CSV table of C-alpha atoms in Angstrom, one decimal:
chain,number,residue,atom,x,y,z
A,1,MET,CA,78.7,-40.2,-63.1
A,2,LYS,CA,78.3,-36.4,-63.0
A,3,THR,CA,74.7,-36.9,-63.8
A,4,LYS,CA,74.1,-39.1,-60.9
A,5,ASN,CA,75.8,-36.6,-58.5
A,6,LYS,CA,73.7,-33.8,-59.9
A,7,LEU,CA,70.6,-35.9,-59.3
A,8,ALA,CA,71.6,-36.8,-55.8
A,9,ASN,CA,72.4,-33.2,-55.0
A,10,ALA,CA,69.0,-32.1,-56.4
A,11,LEU,CA,67.2,-34.6,-54.1
A,12,VAL,CA,69.1,-33.4,-51.1
A,13,MET,CA,68.2,-29.8,-51.9
A,14,LEU,CA,64.5,-30.7,-52.5
A,15,THR,CA,64.4,-32.5,-49.2
A,16,ILE,CA,65.9,-29.5,-47.4
A,17,LEU,CA,63.4,-27.2,-49.0
A,18,ILE,CA,60.4,-29.4,-48.1
A,19,PHE,CA,61.6,-29.6,-44.5
A,20,VAL,CA,62.1,-25.8,-44.3
A,21,ALA,CA,58.7,-25.3,-45.9
A,22,SER,CA,57.1,-27.7,-43.5
A,23,CYS,CA,58.6,-26.0,-40.6
A,24,GLY,CA,57.4,-22.6,-41.8
A,25,SER,CA,53.9,-24.0,-42.4
A,26,ASP,CA,53.8,-25.4,-38.9
A,27,ASP,CA,54.9,-22.1,-37.4
A,28,ASN,CA,52.2,-20.2,-39.3
A,29,ASN,CA,49.4,-22.6,-38.3
A,30,THR,CA,50.2,-22.8,-34.6
A,31,ALA,CA,47.5,-20.8,-32.7
A,32,ALA,CA,48.6,-18.3,-30.1
A,33,PRO,CA,47.7,-19.3,-26.6
A,34,VAL,CA,44.3,-17.8,-25.4
A,35,GLU,CA,44.5,-16.1,-22.1
A,36,GLU,CA,41.6,-17.2,-19.8
A,37,ASN,CA,39.0,-14.4,-18.8
A,38,LYS,CA,39.2,-13.8,-15.1
A,39,PRO,CA,36.0,-12.9,-13.2
A,40,PRO,CA,35.8,-9.7,-11.1
A,41,GLU,CA,37.4,-9.9,-7.7
A,42,THR,CA,35.4,-10.1,-4.5
A,43,PHE,CA,34.1,-6.8,-3.1
A,44,ASN,CA,32.2,-5.7,0.0
A,45,LEU,CA,28.8,-4.1,0.6
A,46,ILE,CA,28.8,-0.7,2.4
A,47,ALA,CA,25.2,0.3,3.0
A,48,VAL,CA,22.7,-0.7,4.0
A,49,ALA,CA,24.8,-2.3,6.7
A,50,ASP,CA,24.3,-5.9,7.7
A,51,ASN,CA,21.7,-6.4,10.4
A,52,GLU,CA,20.8,-2.6,10.3
A,53,LYS,CA,17.4,-1.7,11.9
A,54,ASP,CA,15.0,1.1,11.4
A,55,VAL,CA,16.0,1.5,7.7
A,56,ASP,CA,14.1,4.0,5.6
A,57,VAL,CA,11.7,2.6,3.1
A,58,ARG,CA,13.7,4.2,0.3
A,59,PRO,CA,17.2,3.3,1.3
A,60,THR,CA,20.4,4.1,-0.5
A,61,PHE,CA,22.5,1.0,-1.4
A,62,SER,CA,26.2,1.3,-1.9
A,63,TRP,CA,29.2,-1.1,-2.3
A,64,GLU,CA,32.9,-1.1,-3.1
A,65,PRO,CA,33.9,-1.0,-6.8
A,66,ALA,CA,35.0,-4.5,-7.8
A,67,ASN,CA,38.4,-4.9,-9.4
A,68,ASP,CA,38.6,-6.8,-12.7
A,69,PRO,CA,42.0,-8.5,-13.3
A,70,ASP,CA,41.6,-8.1,-17.0
A,71,GLY,CA,40.7,-4.5,-16.8
A,72,ASP,CA,37.2,-5.2,-18.3
A,73,ALA,CA,34.4,-2.7,-17.7
A,74,LEU,CA,32.0,-3.8,-15.0
A,75,THR,CA,28.2,-3.4,-14.4
A,76,TYR,CA,26.3,-4.3,-11.3
A,77,ASP,CA,23.0,-6.0,-10.5
A,78,ILE,CA,21.2,-5.5,-7.1
A,79,TYR,CA,19.2,-8.4,-5.8
A,80,LEU,CA,16.7,-7.7,-3.0
A,81,THR,CA,14.1,-9.9,-1.4
A,82,ASP,CA,12.4,-10.9,1.8
A,83,GLN,CA,13.4,-14.6,1.1
A,84,ILE,CA,17.1,-15.3,1.5
A,85,ALA,CA,16.8,-18.6,-0.4
A,86,LEU,CA,16.3,-16.5,-3.6
A,87,LEU,CA,19.8,-15.1,-3.3
A,88,ASP,CA,21.8,-18.3,-4.0
A,89,HIS,CA,24.5,-17.0,-6.4
A,90,ARG,CA,24.5,-20.3,-8.4
A,91,ASN,CA,20.8,-19.9,-9.1
A,92,LEU,CA,19.7,-16.3,-8.5
A,93,SER,CA,16.0,-16.0,-8.8
A,94,PRO,CA,14.8,-13.4,-11.3
A,95,TYR,CA,12.1,-12.6,-8.8
A,96,ALA,CA,14.8,-11.1,-6.5
A,97,LEU,CA,16.4,-8.9,-9.2
A,98,TYR,CA,15.8,-5.3,-8.1
A,99,LYS,CA,18.0,-3.2,-10.4
A,100,GLU,CA,20.3,-4.3,-13.2
A,101,ASN,CA,23.2,-3.1,-15.3
A,102,LEU,CA,24.2,-0.2,-13.1
A,103,ASN,CA,27.4,1.7,-14.0
A,104,THR,CA,27.7,3.2,-10.5
A,105,VAL,CA,28.4,1.8,-7.0
A,106,THR,CA,25.4,3.5,-5.4
A,107,PHE,CA,21.7,3.4,-6.0
A,108,LYS,CA,18.8,5.1,-4.1
A,109,ALA,CA,15.6,3.1,-4.1
A,110,THR,CA,12.8,4.8,-6.1
A,111,GLU,CA,10.1,2.3,-5.1
A,112,ARG,CA,9.0,2.2,-1.5
A,113,LEU,CA,9.8,-0.9,0.5
A,114,GLU,CA,7.3,-2.3,3.0
A,115,LEU,CA,7.3,-1.1,6.6
A,116,SER,CA,8.7,-3.1,9.5
A,117,LYS,CA,9.9,-5.9,7.2
A,118,ASP,CA,13.1,-8.0,7.0
A,119,TYR,CA,15.0,-7.8,3.7
A,120,TYR,CA,18.1,-9.4,2.2
A,121,TRP,CA,20.3,-8.0,-0.5
A,122,ARG,CA,23.5,-8.7,-2.4
A,123,VAL,CA,25.2,-7.3,-5.5
A,124,ILE,CA,26.6,-9.1,-8.5
A,125,ALA,CA,29.5,-7.6,-10.5
A,126,LYS,CA,29.6,-8.6,-14.1
A,127,ASP,CA,32.2,-8.1,-16.8
A,128,GLU,CA,31.5,-7.8,-20.5
A,129,LYS,CA,32.6,-11.3,-21.2
A,130,GLY,CA,30.0,-13.0,-19.0
A,131,SER,CA,32.0,-13.6,-15.9
A,132,SER,CA,30.7,-12.4,-12.5
A,133,SER,CA,31.3,-12.4,-8.8
A,134,ALA,CA,28.9,-11.9,-5.9
A,135,SER,CA,29.1,-9.9,-2.7
A,136,ALA,CA,28.1,-11.4,0.6
A,137,ILE,CA,24.4,-11.2,1.6
A,138,HIS,CA,23.3,-8.5,4.0
A,139,SER,CA,20.1,-8.2,5.9
A,140,PHE,CA,18.2,-5.2,7.3
A,141,LYS,CA,14.8,-4.3,8.7
A,142,THR,CA,12.8,-1.3,7.5
A,143,ARG,CA,11.4,1.3,9.9
A,144,ASP,CA,7.9,1.3,11.5
A,145,LEU,CA,5.2,3.8,10.6
A,146,ARG,CA,6.5,7.3,11.1
A,147,ILE,CA,4.2,9.4,13.3
A,148,PRO,CA,5.0,13.1,13.4
A,149,ASN,CA,5.1,15.1,16.6
A,150,ASP,CA,2.8,17.8,15.1
A,151,ALA,CA,-0.2,17.9,12.9
A,152,ILE,CA,-0.1,19.1,9.4
A,153,ILE,CA,-2.6,21.6,10.6
A,154,ALA,CA,-4.1,21.9,14.1
A,155,ASN,CA,-7.1,23.9,13.0
A,156,ALA,CA,-8.1,23.5,9.4
A,157,GLN,CA,-10.3,25.9,7.5
A,158,PHE,CA,-13.3,23.6,7.7
A,159,SER,CA,-15.2,23.6,11.1
A,160,GLU,CA,-14.7,21.0,13.8
A,161,ARG,CA,-16.7,17.9,13.1
A,162,ARG,CA,-17.3,14.2,13.6
A,163,ASP,CA,-19.4,11.5,11.7
A,164,PHE,CA,-18.3,13.0,8.4
A,165,THR,CA,-16.6,11.3,5.4
A,166,SER,CA,-13.4,11.7,3.4
A,167,VAL,CA,-12.3,10.5,0.0
A,168,VAL,CA,-9.4,11.0,-2.4
A,169,PHE,CA,-10.7,12.4,-5.7
A,170,ASN,CA,-8.9,14.3,-8.5
A,171,ASP,CA,-5.7,14.2,-6.6
A,172,LYS,CA,-7.2,16.0,-3.6
A,173,ILE,CA,-8.5,15.1,-0.2
A,174,TRP,CA,-12.2,15.8,0.3
A,175,VAL,CA,-14.2,16.3,3.5
A,176,ILE,CA,-17.9,16.0,3.3
A,177,GLY,CA,-20.7,16.8,5.8
A,178,GLY,CA,-20.8,15.4,9.3
A,179,ARG,CA,-21.9,16.9,12.7
A,180,ASN,CA,-20.4,20.1,14.2
A,181,ASN,CA,-19.8,21.2,17.8
A,182,ASN,CA,-23.3,22.8,17.8
A,183,LEU,CA,-24.7,19.3,17.2
A,184,GLU,CA,-25.9,20.4,13.7
A,185,ASN,CA,-25.6,18.2,10.7
A,186,LEU,CA,-23.6,19.6,7.7
A,187,ASN,CA,-23.7,19.4,3.9
A,188,ASP,CA,-20.6,21.5,3.1
A,189,VAL,CA,-17.8,20.1,0.9
A,190,TRP,CA,-14.1,20.9,1.3
A,191,HIS,CA,-10.9,19.8,-0.6
A,192,SER,CA,-7.2,20.1,-0.2
A,193,GLU,CA,-4.1,19.3,-2.3
A,194,ASN,CA,-1.7,19.0,0.6
A,195,GLY,CA,-3.8,18.5,3.8
A,196,GLU,CA,-2.9,22.0,5.1
A,197,ASN,CA,-4.7,24.5,2.8
A,198,TRP,CA,-8.4,23.8,2.4
A,199,THR,CA,-10.9,25.2,-0.1
A,200,GLU,CA,-14.6,25.1,0.3
A,201,ALA,CA,-16.2,23.6,-2.8
A,202,THR,CA,-19.7,24.4,-1.6
A,203,THR,CA,-21.3,25.6,1.7
A,204,ASN,CA,-24.6,24.0,1.0
A,205,ALA,CA,-24.6,21.0,-1.4
A,206,GLN,CA,-27.8,19.8,-3.1
A,207,PHE,CA,-28.1,16.8,-0.7
A,208,SER,CA,-29.5,17.4,2.7
A,209,ALA,CA,-27.2,18.0,5.7
A,210,ARG,CA,-26.3,14.7,7.3
A,211,ARG,CA,-24.0,12.6,9.4
A,212,GLY,CA,-23.3,8.8,9.5
A,213,HIS,CA,-23.4,8.7,5.7
A,214,THR,CA,-20.8,7.1,3.5
A,215,SER,CA,-18.7,8.4,0.6
A,216,ILE,CA,-16.9,6.5,-2.2
A,217,VAL,CA,-15.3,7.3,-5.5
A,218,PHE,CA,-16.8,5.3,-8.4
A,219,ASP,CA,-17.0,5.9,-12.2
A,220,SER,CA,-15.0,9.1,-11.9
A,221,LYS,CA,-17.4,10.6,-9.4
A,222,ILE,CA,-17.8,11.1,-5.7
A,223,TRP,CA,-20.9,9.3,-4.3
A,224,ILE,CA,-22.8,10.0,-1.1
A,225,ILE,CA,-25.0,7.3,0.3
A,226,GLY,CA,-27.6,7.4,3.2
A,227,GLY,CA,-27.0,8.8,6.6
A,228,TYR,CA,-29.1,10.7,9.2
A,229,ASP,CA,-30.4,14.2,8.6
A,230,ASN,CA,-31.6,17.2,10.7
A,231,ASN,CA,-35.2,15.9,10.6
A,232,SER,CA,-34.2,12.7,12.3
A,233,GLN,CA,-34.7,10.8,9.1
A,234,TYR,CA,-32.7,7.7,8.2
A,235,LEU,CA,-31.8,8.1,4.6
A,236,ASN,CA,-31.4,5.8,1.7
A,237,ASP,CA,-30.8,8.4,-1.0
A,238,VAL,CA,-27.8,8.3,-3.4
A,239,TRP,CA,-26.0,11.3,-4.8
A,240,TYR,CA,-23.0,11.9,-7.1
A,241,SER,CA,-20.8,14.7,-8.3
A,242,ALA,CA,-18.1,15.0,-10.9
A,243,ASP,CA,-16.6,18.1,-9.4
A,244,GLY,CA,-17.7,18.2,-5.7
A,245,ILE,CA,-19.7,21.3,-6.3
A,246,ASN,CA,-22.7,20.2,-8.4
A,247,TRP,CA,-24.6,17.2,-7.0
A,248,THR,CA,-27.1,15.0,-8.8
A,249,GLU,CA,-29.5,12.6,-7.1
A,250,ALA,CA,-29.2,9.1,-8.6
A,251,SER,CA,-31.9,7.7,-6.3
A,252,ALA,CA,-34.2,9.3,-3.8
A,253,SER,CA,-35.1,6.0,-2.2
A,254,ALA,CA,-32.8,3.1,-3.0
A,255,GLN,CA,-33.9,-0.5,-2.5
A,256,PHE,CA,-32.1,-0.9,0.8
A,257,SER,CA,-33.7,0.6,3.9
A,258,GLY,CA,-32.8,4.0,5.3
A,259,ARG,CA,-29.7,3.8,7.6
A,260,ARG,CA,-26.7,5.4,9.1
A,261,ASN,CA,-23.3,4.2,10.4
A,262,HIS,CA,-23.1,1.7,7.5
A,263,THR,CA,-20.1,1.2,5.2
A,264,SER,CA,-19.6,1.5,1.5
A,265,VAL,CA,-16.8,0.3,-0.8
A,266,VAL,CA,-16.0,-0.3,-4.4
A,267,PHE,CA,-15.5,-4.0,-5.2
A,268,ASN,CA,-15.6,-5.9,-8.5
A,269,ASP,CA,-16.6,-2.8,-10.4
A,270,LYS,CA,-19.7,-2.2,-8.2
A,271,MET,CA,-20.7,0.0,-5.3
A,272,TRP,CA,-21.4,-1.9,-2.0
A,273,VAL,CA,-23.4,-1.0,1.1
A,274,ILE,CA,-23.0,-3.2,4.1
A,275,GLY,CA,-24.7,-3.2,7.5
A,276,GLY,CA,-25.5,-0.1,9.5
A,277,ASP,CA,-28.4,0.9,11.9
A,278,ARG,CA,-31.8,2.4,12.0
A,279,GLY,CA,-31.8,3.5,15.6
A,280,ALA,CA,-31.9,0.3,17.8
A,281,SER,CA,-32.2,-1.9,14.7
A,282,ARG,CA,-28.9,-3.1,13.2
A,283,PHE,CA,-28.3,-4.7,9.9
A,284,ASN,CA,-26.0,-7.4,8.4
A,285,ASP,CA,-27.4,-7.2,4.9
A,286,VAL,CA,-25.2,-6.6,1.8
A,287,TRP,CA,-26.2,-4.6,-1.3
A,288,GLN,CA,-24.5,-3.8,-4.6
A,289,SER,CA,-25.1,-1.5,-7.6
A,290,GLU,CA,-23.5,-0.8,-10.9
A,291,ASP,CA,-25.0,2.6,-11.4
A,292,GLY,CA,-26.3,3.9,-8.0
A,293,VAL,CA,-29.9,3.7,-9.2
A,294,ALA,CA,-30.7,0.0,-9.1
A,295,TRP,CA,-29.5,-1.9,-6.0
A,296,ASN,CA,-29.5,-5.7,-5.7
A,297,GLN,CA,-29.5,-7.4,-2.3
A,298,VAL,CA,-26.6,-9.9,-2.2
A,299,THR,CA,-27.6,-11.3,1.1
A,300,ALA,CA,-30.3,-10.3,3.7
A,301,SER,CA,-28.3,-11.8,6.6
A,302,ALA,CA,-24.6,-12.3,6.3
A,303,GLN,CA,-22.7,-14.8,8.6
A,304,PHE,CA,-21.4,-11.9,10.7
A,305,SER,CA,-23.7,-10.4,13.3
A,306,SER,CA,-25.8,-7.3,12.6
A,307,ARG,CA,-23.7,-4.2,13.4
A,308,ASN,CA,-23.0,-0.5,13.0
A,309,ASN,CA,-19.9,1.7,13.2
A,310,HIS,CA,-17.8,-1.1,11.7
A,311,THR,CA,-15.3,-0.7,8.8
A,312,VAL,CA,-15.1,-2.5,5.5
A,313,VAL,CA,-12.0,-2.6,3.2
A,314,VAL,CA,-11.1,-4.4,0.0
A,315,PHE,CA,-7.9,-6.4,0.4
A,316,ASP,CA,-6.4,-9.4,-1.4
A,317,ASP,CA,-9.5,-9.4,-3.8
A,318,LYS,CA,-11.9,-9.8,-0.9
A,319,LEU,CA,-14.3,-7.8,1.2
A,320,TRP,CA,-13.3,-7.5,4.9
A,321,VAL,CA,-15.6,-6.5,7.8
A,322,ILE,CA,-13.8,-5.3,11.0
A,323,GLY,CA,-15.3,-4.7,14.4
A,324,GLY,CA,-18.3,-2.5,15.2
A,325,HIS,CA,-21.2,-2.9,17.6
A,326,ASP,CA,-24.0,-5.6,17.3
A,327,GLY,CA,-26.4,-4.0,19.8
A,328,ASN,CA,-25.0,-5.9,22.7
A,329,ASN,CA,-21.3,-6.1,22.3
A,330,TYR,CA,-18.4,-4.1,21.0
A,331,LYS,CA,-16.6,-6.3,18.4
A,332,ASN,CA,-13.1,-6.9,17.2
A,333,ASP,CA,-13.8,-9.8,14.9
A,334,VAL,CA,-12.7,-9.9,11.3
A,335,TRP,CA,-14.6,-11.4,8.4
A,336,GLN,CA,-13.9,-11.8,4.7
A,337,SER,CA,-15.8,-12.7,1.6
A,338,GLU,CA,-14.9,-13.2,-2.1
A,339,ASP,CA,-18.5,-12.5,-3.3
A,340,GLY,CA,-20.4,-10.7,-0.5
A,341,VAL,CA,-22.6,-13.8,-0.1
A,342,VAL,CA,-20.5,-16.2,1.9
A,343,TRP,CA,-18.5,-14.8,4.8
A,344,ASN,CA,-15.8,-16.5,6.7
A,345,GLN,CA,-14.5,-15.4,10.1
A,346,VAL,CA,-10.7,-14.8,9.9
A,347,ALA,CA,-9.9,-13.8,13.4
A,348,THR,CA,-11.5,-13.2,16.8
A,349,GLY,CA,-10.3,-12.8,20.4
A,350,SER,CA,-6.6,-12.0,20.8
A,351,LEU,CA,-6.5,-8.9,18.5
A,352,PHE,CA,-6.8,-5.2,19.1
A,353,ASN,CA,-9.4,-4.2,21.7
A,354,GLU,CA,-13.1,-4.3,20.7
A,355,ARG,CA,-14.2,-0.9,19.3
A,356,VAL,CA,-16.5,1.2,17.2
A,357,GLY,CA,-15.9,4.5,15.4
A,358,HIS,CA,-12.4,3.4,14.2
A,359,THR,CA,-11.1,3.7,10.7
A,360,SER,CA,-9.5,1.1,8.4
A,361,VAL,CA,-7.4,1.7,5.3
A,362,ILE,CA,-5.2,-0.4,2.9
A,363,PHE,CA,-1.6,0.9,3.0
A,364,ASP,CA,1.8,-0.7,2.5
A,365,ASP,CA,0.0,-3.9,1.4
A,366,LYS,CA,-1.5,-4.2,4.8
A,367,ILE,CA,-4.9,-3.5,6.5
A,368,TRP,CA,-4.6,-0.8,9.2
A,369,VAL,CA,-7.0,0.0,12.0
A,370,VAL,CA,-6.7,3.4,13.8
A,371,GLY,CA,-8.4,4.6,16.9
A,372,GLY,CA,-12.0,4.2,18.0
A,373,VAL,CA,-13.9,3.9,21.2
A,374,ALA,CA,-15.2,1.2,23.6
A,375,PRO,CA,-16.6,1.3,27.2
A,376,GLY,CA,-13.1,1.4,28.5
A,377,GLY,CA,-12.4,4.7,26.7
A,378,LEU,CA,-11.0,6.2,23.5
A,379,PHE,CA,-8.1,4.8,21.5
A,380,ASN,CA,-5.3,6.3,19.4
A,381,ASP,CA,-3.5,3.0,18.9
A,382,ILE,CA,-2.6,1.8,15.4
A,383,TRP,CA,-2.7,-1.9,14.3
A,384,TYR,CA,-1.9,-3.6,11.1
A,385,THR,CA,-2.0,-7.1,9.4
A,386,SER,CA,-0.9,-8.8,6.2
A,387,SER,CA,-3.1,-11.8,6.8
A,388,GLY,CA,-6.1,-10.7,8.8
A,389,ASN,CA,-5.5,-13.1,11.7
A,390,VAL,CA,-2.2,-11.9,13.0
A,391,TRP,CA,-2.2,-8.2,14.0
A,392,LYS,CA,0.7,-6.1,15.2
A,393,GLN,CA,0.6,-2.8,17.0
A,394,VAL,CA,2.7,0.2,15.9
A,395,LYS,CA,5.2,0.8,18.7
A,396,ASN,CA,6.2,4.3,17.9
A,397,ASN,CA,4.8,7.0,20.2
A,398,VAL,CA,1.4,8.3,19.0
A,399,SER,CA,1.2,12.1,19.2
A,400,PHE,CA,-2.4,12.7,18.1
A,401,SER,CA,-5.2,12.5,20.7
A,402,LYS,CA,-7.4,9.5,21.3
A,403,ARG,CA,-10.5,9.8,19.2
A,404,TYR,CA,-13.3,8.2,17.3
A,405,TYR,CA,-15.7,9.1,14.4
A,406,HIS,CA,-12.6,10.5,12.6
A,407,THR,CA,-11.7,9.6,9.0
A,408,SER,CA,-8.6,8.0,7.5
A,409,ILE,CA,-7.6,7.9,3.8
A,410,VAL,CA,-4.4,7.1,1.9
A,411,PHE,CA,-3.0,10.0,-0.1
A,412,LYS,CA,0.5,10.5,-1.6
A,413,GLU,CA,1.9,7.4,0.1
A,414,LYS,CA,0.7,8.5,3.6
A,415,ILE,CA,-2.1,7.6,5.9
A,416,TRP,CA,-4.1,10.8,6.6
A,417,LEU,CA,-6.0,11.1,9.9
A,418,ILE,CA,-8.7,13.8,9.9
A,419,ALA,CA,-10.7,15.4,12.7
A,420,GLY,CA,-13.2,13.4,14.8
A,421,TYR,CA,-14.0,13.5,18.5
A,422,ASP,CA,-11.7,13.2,21.5
A,423,GLY,CA,-14.1,14.7,24.0
A,424,SER,CA,-14.1,17.8,21.9
A,425,PHE,CA,-14.9,18.2,18.2
A,426,LEU,CA,-11.7,18.4,16.1
A,427,ASN,CA,-10.5,19.8,12.8
A,428,ASP,CA,-6.9,18.7,12.9
A,429,VAL,CA,-5.1,16.9,10.0
A,430,TRP,CA,-2.3,14.4,10.5
A,431,ALA,CA,-0.1,12.6,8.0
A,432,LEU,CA,1.5,9.2,8.9
A,433,GLU,CA,4.1,7.6,6.7
């Protein structure tokens, strides 16, 4: 009987131990509740303010610091675009990502934005666990071209002139030849690192004094092509220099006929000569060369009319011809070509006024036209286009005089306007940005 009681007691104790062990095991295996990560709280943009106008092209962006409920460290991404659809927070386009992983709540743009353009921006706050929140979207419009009240220099060290050329070479602006106020042609060469202080590289270069020539930079050299000399000769010689001081003749008589008031550009790794005149005769032929010695005629008669005092630029991987004079009419038509052979008219009519002696440059991803002359008088207006067929005029007050036969180049993120003729021969230098 005692044995049975002992056995019963043992079974009870065993049951109790198993129960206790089971309870202990359950307590040890129960996972602690995981607290859900909370995203950063909403925050506001400060600058650039929503709908702000006339914003600098290198704006400073700032926003409130976002608060993270979990105390997580935060970083910020700036999204910036001219297409608001790319700023959907649920599907932000990588094409709109402007700056990422910032540890501050302010950022000054280091890359220049385009002029007179609408932009949209927002900021994304991110914690280190992958959660994020987005600010509202703000819009702003950048400023127009800035035109100073005063020239960089009103009377540069080089003499007053027109019908000269300018290039950018070795991080300097160069002024070459032209016609002075004594109606003499020149072959001096000047350069400047800042547009204000000018140094004469040579008073009398190896090429003859001339005006109405062209200059380009190709193969790490400055090239001089054609023009009109003091002997009333229409030239088709070609010269080059690696330093602006010593000049070598590549061709005394190139395959194209002697001419002045033509244009030259570098396109598809070749030098190009387009149009020009030989007195009353005007051309619409197109020539190219890989070395300045051998010139090949691309076409004897392009689709645009024969002309002189036009401009040519390279934009959007195409050649563009703008304005000029065809012997009968002043022009404001615009033509483009992908190969120099086939030319298509982009625009005509309701553009800037017809003109000659203007300048054209590529700046801010746009084509710009500055100044010129027509029977109605001189111009100092400034026009630009991103497409070639829609042109807009800069509305800011223009402080430089109306002029033609000046030069324009792009240097250190500015359009530089140099000398020309406004009724008097000029040697002023302006910087537009």
